Coordinates of C-alpha atoms in Angstrom, one line a residue:
X153 CA -28.9 21.7 15.6
X154 CA -26.7 20.0 12.8
X155 CA -22.9 20.1 13.6
X156 CA -21.6 21.7 10.4
X157 CA -18.5 20.6 8.3
X158 CA -15.3 22.4 8.3
X159 CA -15.2 23.8 5.0
X160 CA -11.7 25.6 5.0
X161 CA -8.9 26.3 6.9
X162 CA -7.0 30.2 5.9
X163 CA -3.3 30.3 5.9
X164 CA -2.6 34.5 5.8
X165 CA 0.7 35.2 3.9
X166 CA 2.9 37.9 3.1
X167 CA 3.1 35.8 -0.4
X168 CA 0.5 33.3 -0.4
X169 CA 1.1 32.6 -4.0
X170 CA 4.8 30.9 -2.9
X171 CA 3.1 29.6 0.2
X172 CA 0.5 27.9 -2.1
X173 CA 3.1 27.0 -4.9
X174 CA 5.2 25.1 -2.2
X175 CA 2.1 23.2 -0.6
X176 CA 1.4 21.6 -3.9
X177 CA 5.0 21.1 -4.8
X178 CA 5.4 19.0 -1.4
X179 CA 2.3 16.9 -2.1
X180 CA 1.5 16.9 -5.6
X181 CA -1.5 19.1 -5.5
X182 CA -3.3 21.1 -8.2
X183 CA -5.2 24.7 -7.1
X184 CA -8.6 24.8 -8.1
X185 CA -9.8 27.4 -10.4
X186 CA -10.4 30.0 -7.2
X187 CA -6.9 29.7 -5.9
X188 CA -7.8 27.2 -3.0
X189 CA -6.2 23.6 -2.3
X190 CA -8.3 20.6 -2.0
X191 CA -7.2 18.0 0.5
X192 CA -10.1 15.5 1.2
X193 CA -13.2 17.2 1.9
X194 CA -10.9 20.4 2.8
X195 CA -10.0 23.3 1.2
X196 CA -6.4 25.3 2.1
X197 CA -6.7 28.9 1.3
X198 CA -3.9 31.2 0.8
X199 CA -4.7 35.3 1.2
X200 CA -2.2 38.4 1.6
X201 CA -2.5 40.0 4.6
X202 CA -0.3 43.3 6.2
X203 CA -1.1 42.6 9.8
X204 CA 0.9 39.6 10.3
X205 CA 4.7 39.0 10.7
X206 CA 6.9 37.9 7.7
X207 CA 7.2 35.2 9.8
X208 CA 4.5 32.7 12.0
X209 CA 5.8 33.9 15.7
X210 CA 3.7 31.5 17.4
X211 CA 3.9 28.2 14.9
X212 CA 2.7 25.7 17.2
X213 CA -0.9 27.0 18.0
X214 CA -1.9 25.8 14.7
X215 CA -0.8 22.9 12.9
X216 CA -2.2 21.0 9.7
X217 CA -2.3 17.0 10.3
X218 CA -1.7 15.7 6.5
X219 CA -2.7 12.0 6.6
X220 CA -0.7 10.6 3.5
X221 CA -0.6 6.9 2.4
X222 CA 3.1 6.4 2.4
X223 CA 5.0 8.8 4.4
X224 CA 8.0 7.7 3.8
X225 CA 8.0 8.7 -0.1
X226 CA 6.3 11.9 0.9
X227 CA 8.9 12.5 3.1
X228 CA 11.4 12.3 -0.1
X229 CA 10.2 14.6 -1.9
X230 CA 9.7 17.3 1.5
X231 CA 14.2 16.4 1.2
X232 CA 14.5 16.9 -2.1
X233 CA 12.7 20.2 -1.9
X234 CA 14.8 20.6 1.0
X235 CA 12.0 21.5 3.3
X236 CA 13.1 22.0 7.1
X237 CA 12.1 19.2 9.1
X238 CA 11.5 19.9 13.2
X239 CA 11.3 16.1 13.7
X240 CA 11.7 13.4 11.0
X241 CA 10.1 10.9 10.1
X242 CA 9.7 8.3 13.3
X243 CA 7.3 5.0 13.7
X244 CA 5.1 5.7 16.8
X245 CA 3.0 3.4 18.6
X246 CA 1.3 0.8 16.3
X247 CA 2.8 1.3 13.2
X248 CA 1.6 4.4 13.3
X249 CA 4.6 7.3 10.7
X250 CA 4.9 10.9 11.8
X251 CA 6.8 14.2 11.3
X252 CA 6.9 17.4 11.9
X253 CA 8.0 20.0 9.3
X254 CA 8.3 23.9 9.0
X255 CA 7.0 25.3 5.7
X256 CA 8.5 28.6 4.6
X257 CA 6.2 31.3 6.7
X258 CA 7.7 29.5 9.6
X259 CA 4.3 27.4 10.1
X260 CA 4.2 23.7 11.7
X261 CA 2.4 21.0 9.6
X262 CA 2.5 17.5 9.8
X263 CA 2.3 14.3 7.7
X264 CA 1.1 11.2 9.5
X265 CA 0.5 7.6 7.8
X266 CA -1.4 5.3 9.9
X267 CA -0.4 1.8 9.2
X268 CA -2.4 -1.2 9.3
X269 CA -1.6 -2.1 12.5
X270 CA -2.7 1.3 14.1
X271 CA -6.2 1.0 11.8
X272 CA -6.7 -3.0 13.0
X273 CA -5.9 -1.8 16.4
X274 CA -9.3 0.6 16.5
X275 CA -11.3 -1.6 14.5
X276 CA -14.3 -2.3 16.8
X277 CA -15.8 -5.7 16.9
X278 CA -19.2 -5.6 15.5
X279 CA -22.5 -6.4 17.4
X280 CA -23.3 -10.1 16.8
X281 CA -27.2 -9.0 16.8
X282 CA -27.2 -6.8 13.9
X283 CA -28.9 -4.1 15.4
X284 CA -26.9 -1.3 14.3
X285 CA -27.6 0.9 11.0
X286 CA -25.7 -1.0 8.1
X287 CA -24.8 1.1 5.1
X288 CA -23.6 0.3 1.7
X289 CA -20.0 0.5 0.1
X290 CA -18.1 -0.1 -3.3
X291 CA -14.9 -0.1 -5.1
X292 CA -13.1 2.1 -7.1
X293 CA -9.7 1.8 -9.0
X294 CA -8.3 5.5 -8.1
X295 CA -9.8 7.4 -4.4
X296 CA -8.2 10.5 -6.0
X297 CA -10.5 10.1 -8.8
X298 CA -13.3 9.1 -7.2
X299 CA -13.4 12.1 -4.7
X300 CA -12.7 14.5 -7.7
X301 CA -16.1 13.1 -9.1
X302 CA -18.0 12.7 -6.3
X303 CA -17.2 16.0 -5.0
X304 CA -16.5 18.5 -7.6
X305 CA -18.9 16.9 -10.3
X306 CA -22.1 15.5 -7.7
X307 CA -21.4 18.1 -5.3
X308 CA -21.7 15.6 -2.4
X309 CA -19.5 16.1 0.9
X310 CA -17.0 13.7 0.8
X311 CA -14.6 12.8 3.9
X312 CA -11.8 10.7 3.7
X313 CA -10.1 8.6 6.8
X314 CA -7.9 6.2 6.6
X315 CA -7.8 5.9 2.9
X316 CA -11.2 5.2 2.2
X317 CA -13.8 7.7 1.4
X318 CA -17.2 8.4 3.4
X319 CA -19.8 9.5 0.3
X320 CA -22.5 11.7 2.8
X321 CA -25.6 11.5 1.0
X322 CA -28.5 12.5 2.7
X323 CA -29.2 13.1 6.8
X324 CA -27.0 10.8 8.5
X325 CA -26.8 8.1 5.6
X326 CA -23.3 7.0 4.5
X327 CA -21.9 5.1 1.5
X328 CA -18.2 3.8 2.1
X329 CA -16.1 4.0 -0.7
X330 CA -12.4 1.9 -1.1
X331 CA -9.8 1.7 -3.1
X332 CA -9.4 -2.0 -4.9
X333 CA -6.6 -2.5 -7.3
X334 CA -8.3 -5.4 -9.6
X335 CA -11.4 -3.5 -9.7
X336 CA -14.2 -4.8 -11.6
X337 CA -17.3 -2.2 -12.0
X338 CA -20.5 -4.1 -11.5
X339 CA -23.1 -4.7 -14.1
X340 CA -25.8 -3.1 -12.0
X341 CA -26.5 0.3 -10.5
X342 CA -24.7 0.9 -7.6
X343 CA -26.3 4.6 -6.7
X344 CA -29.4 5.9 -7.5
X345 CA -30.1 9.2 -7.0
X346 CA -33.7 10.8 -6.4
X347 CA -34.1 14.4 -7.8
X348 CA -37.4 17.0 -8.4
X349 CA -36.0 17.5 -12.1
X350 CA -34.5 15.0 -14.0
X351 CA -34.0 17.2 -17.2
X352 CA -32.4 19.9 -14.8
X353 CA -30.3 17.5 -13.4
X354 CA -29.3 15.8 -16.6
X355 CA -28.3 19.1 -18.2
X356 CA -26.3 20.4 -14.9
X357 CA -24.4 16.6 -15.3
X358 CA -23.4 17.5 -19.3
X359 CA -22.5 20.9 -18.2
X360 CA -19.8 19.7 -15.9
X361 CA -18.5 17.0 -18.4
X362 CA -20.9 13.7 -17.5
X363 CA -21.9 11.4 -20.1
X364 CA -25.1 9.8 -20.1
X365 CA -25.1 5.9 -21.1
X366 CA -27.8 4.3 -23.3
X367 CA -29.1 0.6 -22.4
X368 CA -30.3 -2.3 -25.6
X369 CA -33.7 -2.7 -25.0
X370 CA -34.0 1.0 -22.9
X371 CA -35.0 3.2 -25.5
X372 CA -33.4 7.0 -24.3
X373 CA -34.7 10.6 -25.3
X374 CA -32.4 12.8 -26.6
X375 CA -31.0 13.6 -23.3
X376 CA -30.3 10.3 -22.4
X377 CA -33.7 9.8 -20.1
X378 CA -35.5 6.4 -20.5
X379 CA -38.8 7.2 -19.8
X380 CA -40.4 3.2 -20.1
X381 CA -42.2 1.9 -17.2
X382 CA -41.3 2.9 -13.7
X383 CA -39.4 6.4 -13.0
X384 CA -37.8 8.2 -15.2
X385 CA -34.0 7.9 -14.8
X386 CA -30.6 8.2 -16.5
X387 CA -27.9 6.1 -16.0
X388 CA -24.0 7.2 -15.9
X389 CA -20.8 6.3 -14.8
X390 CA -18.5 7.3 -12.3
X391 CA -14.2 7.3 -13.1
X392 CA -13.9 3.6 -11.9
X393 CA -17.1 2.4 -14.8
X394 CA -19.3 1.7 -11.6
X395 CA -23.0 2.5 -12.6
X396 CA -25.2 5.2 -11.2
X397 CA -28.4 7.0 -11.9
X398 CA -30.4 10.0 -11.5
X399 CA -34.2 9.2 -11.3
X400 CA -37.4 11.0 -10.8
X401 CA -40.9 9.7 -9.9
X402 CA -43.9 10.2 -12.2

């Protein structure tokens, strides 16, 4: 049996709109058209229910953990909002910053920053025999933009840990995406997505705002599909300028 992804968490509330707006202000998030708020690969849902108390009577039963890149700046914004702290932000072992707060419905949530020392302490020494399955990776200049593009536009499962993205591209295959301030896009195609119907794939991506690129000497049709030698292929770029393609074997 394949272990399923955790897709969403529901916060029931007598005033879900107020609670959603509060979390959006706290973390600078924007609701989706469906009204949920996405944090990495998990959606936070807000729903009105009549079978709950106005304030959570057991706030320690379920606690939301938000992993952030800069816990001190997030804490400062929460202080400006007048948020209630259960445990003030503090540094714990190996450079981890950790704080617990209370939202307007009385739920506990935590902000956690995993510092460089914490991450370094958990790096596993690689095998010198190179027997493990390798995986590829590439850089982007904006992790949030990359998350939205690969998850919402391309429809991939995207998870985030330690400020890095993992693109789950089929089976147990994973591609690592990492931030790089002085990122320069590669001049070659970094990811190729095989499809059964390239015309349908191109039309779907166009509807989602993707623009297909044309290259000198590679004459493409009206859809942007190159039909010369080899597979049918259409190229496009991610928000960081990395070149991707969809391709169909002849």
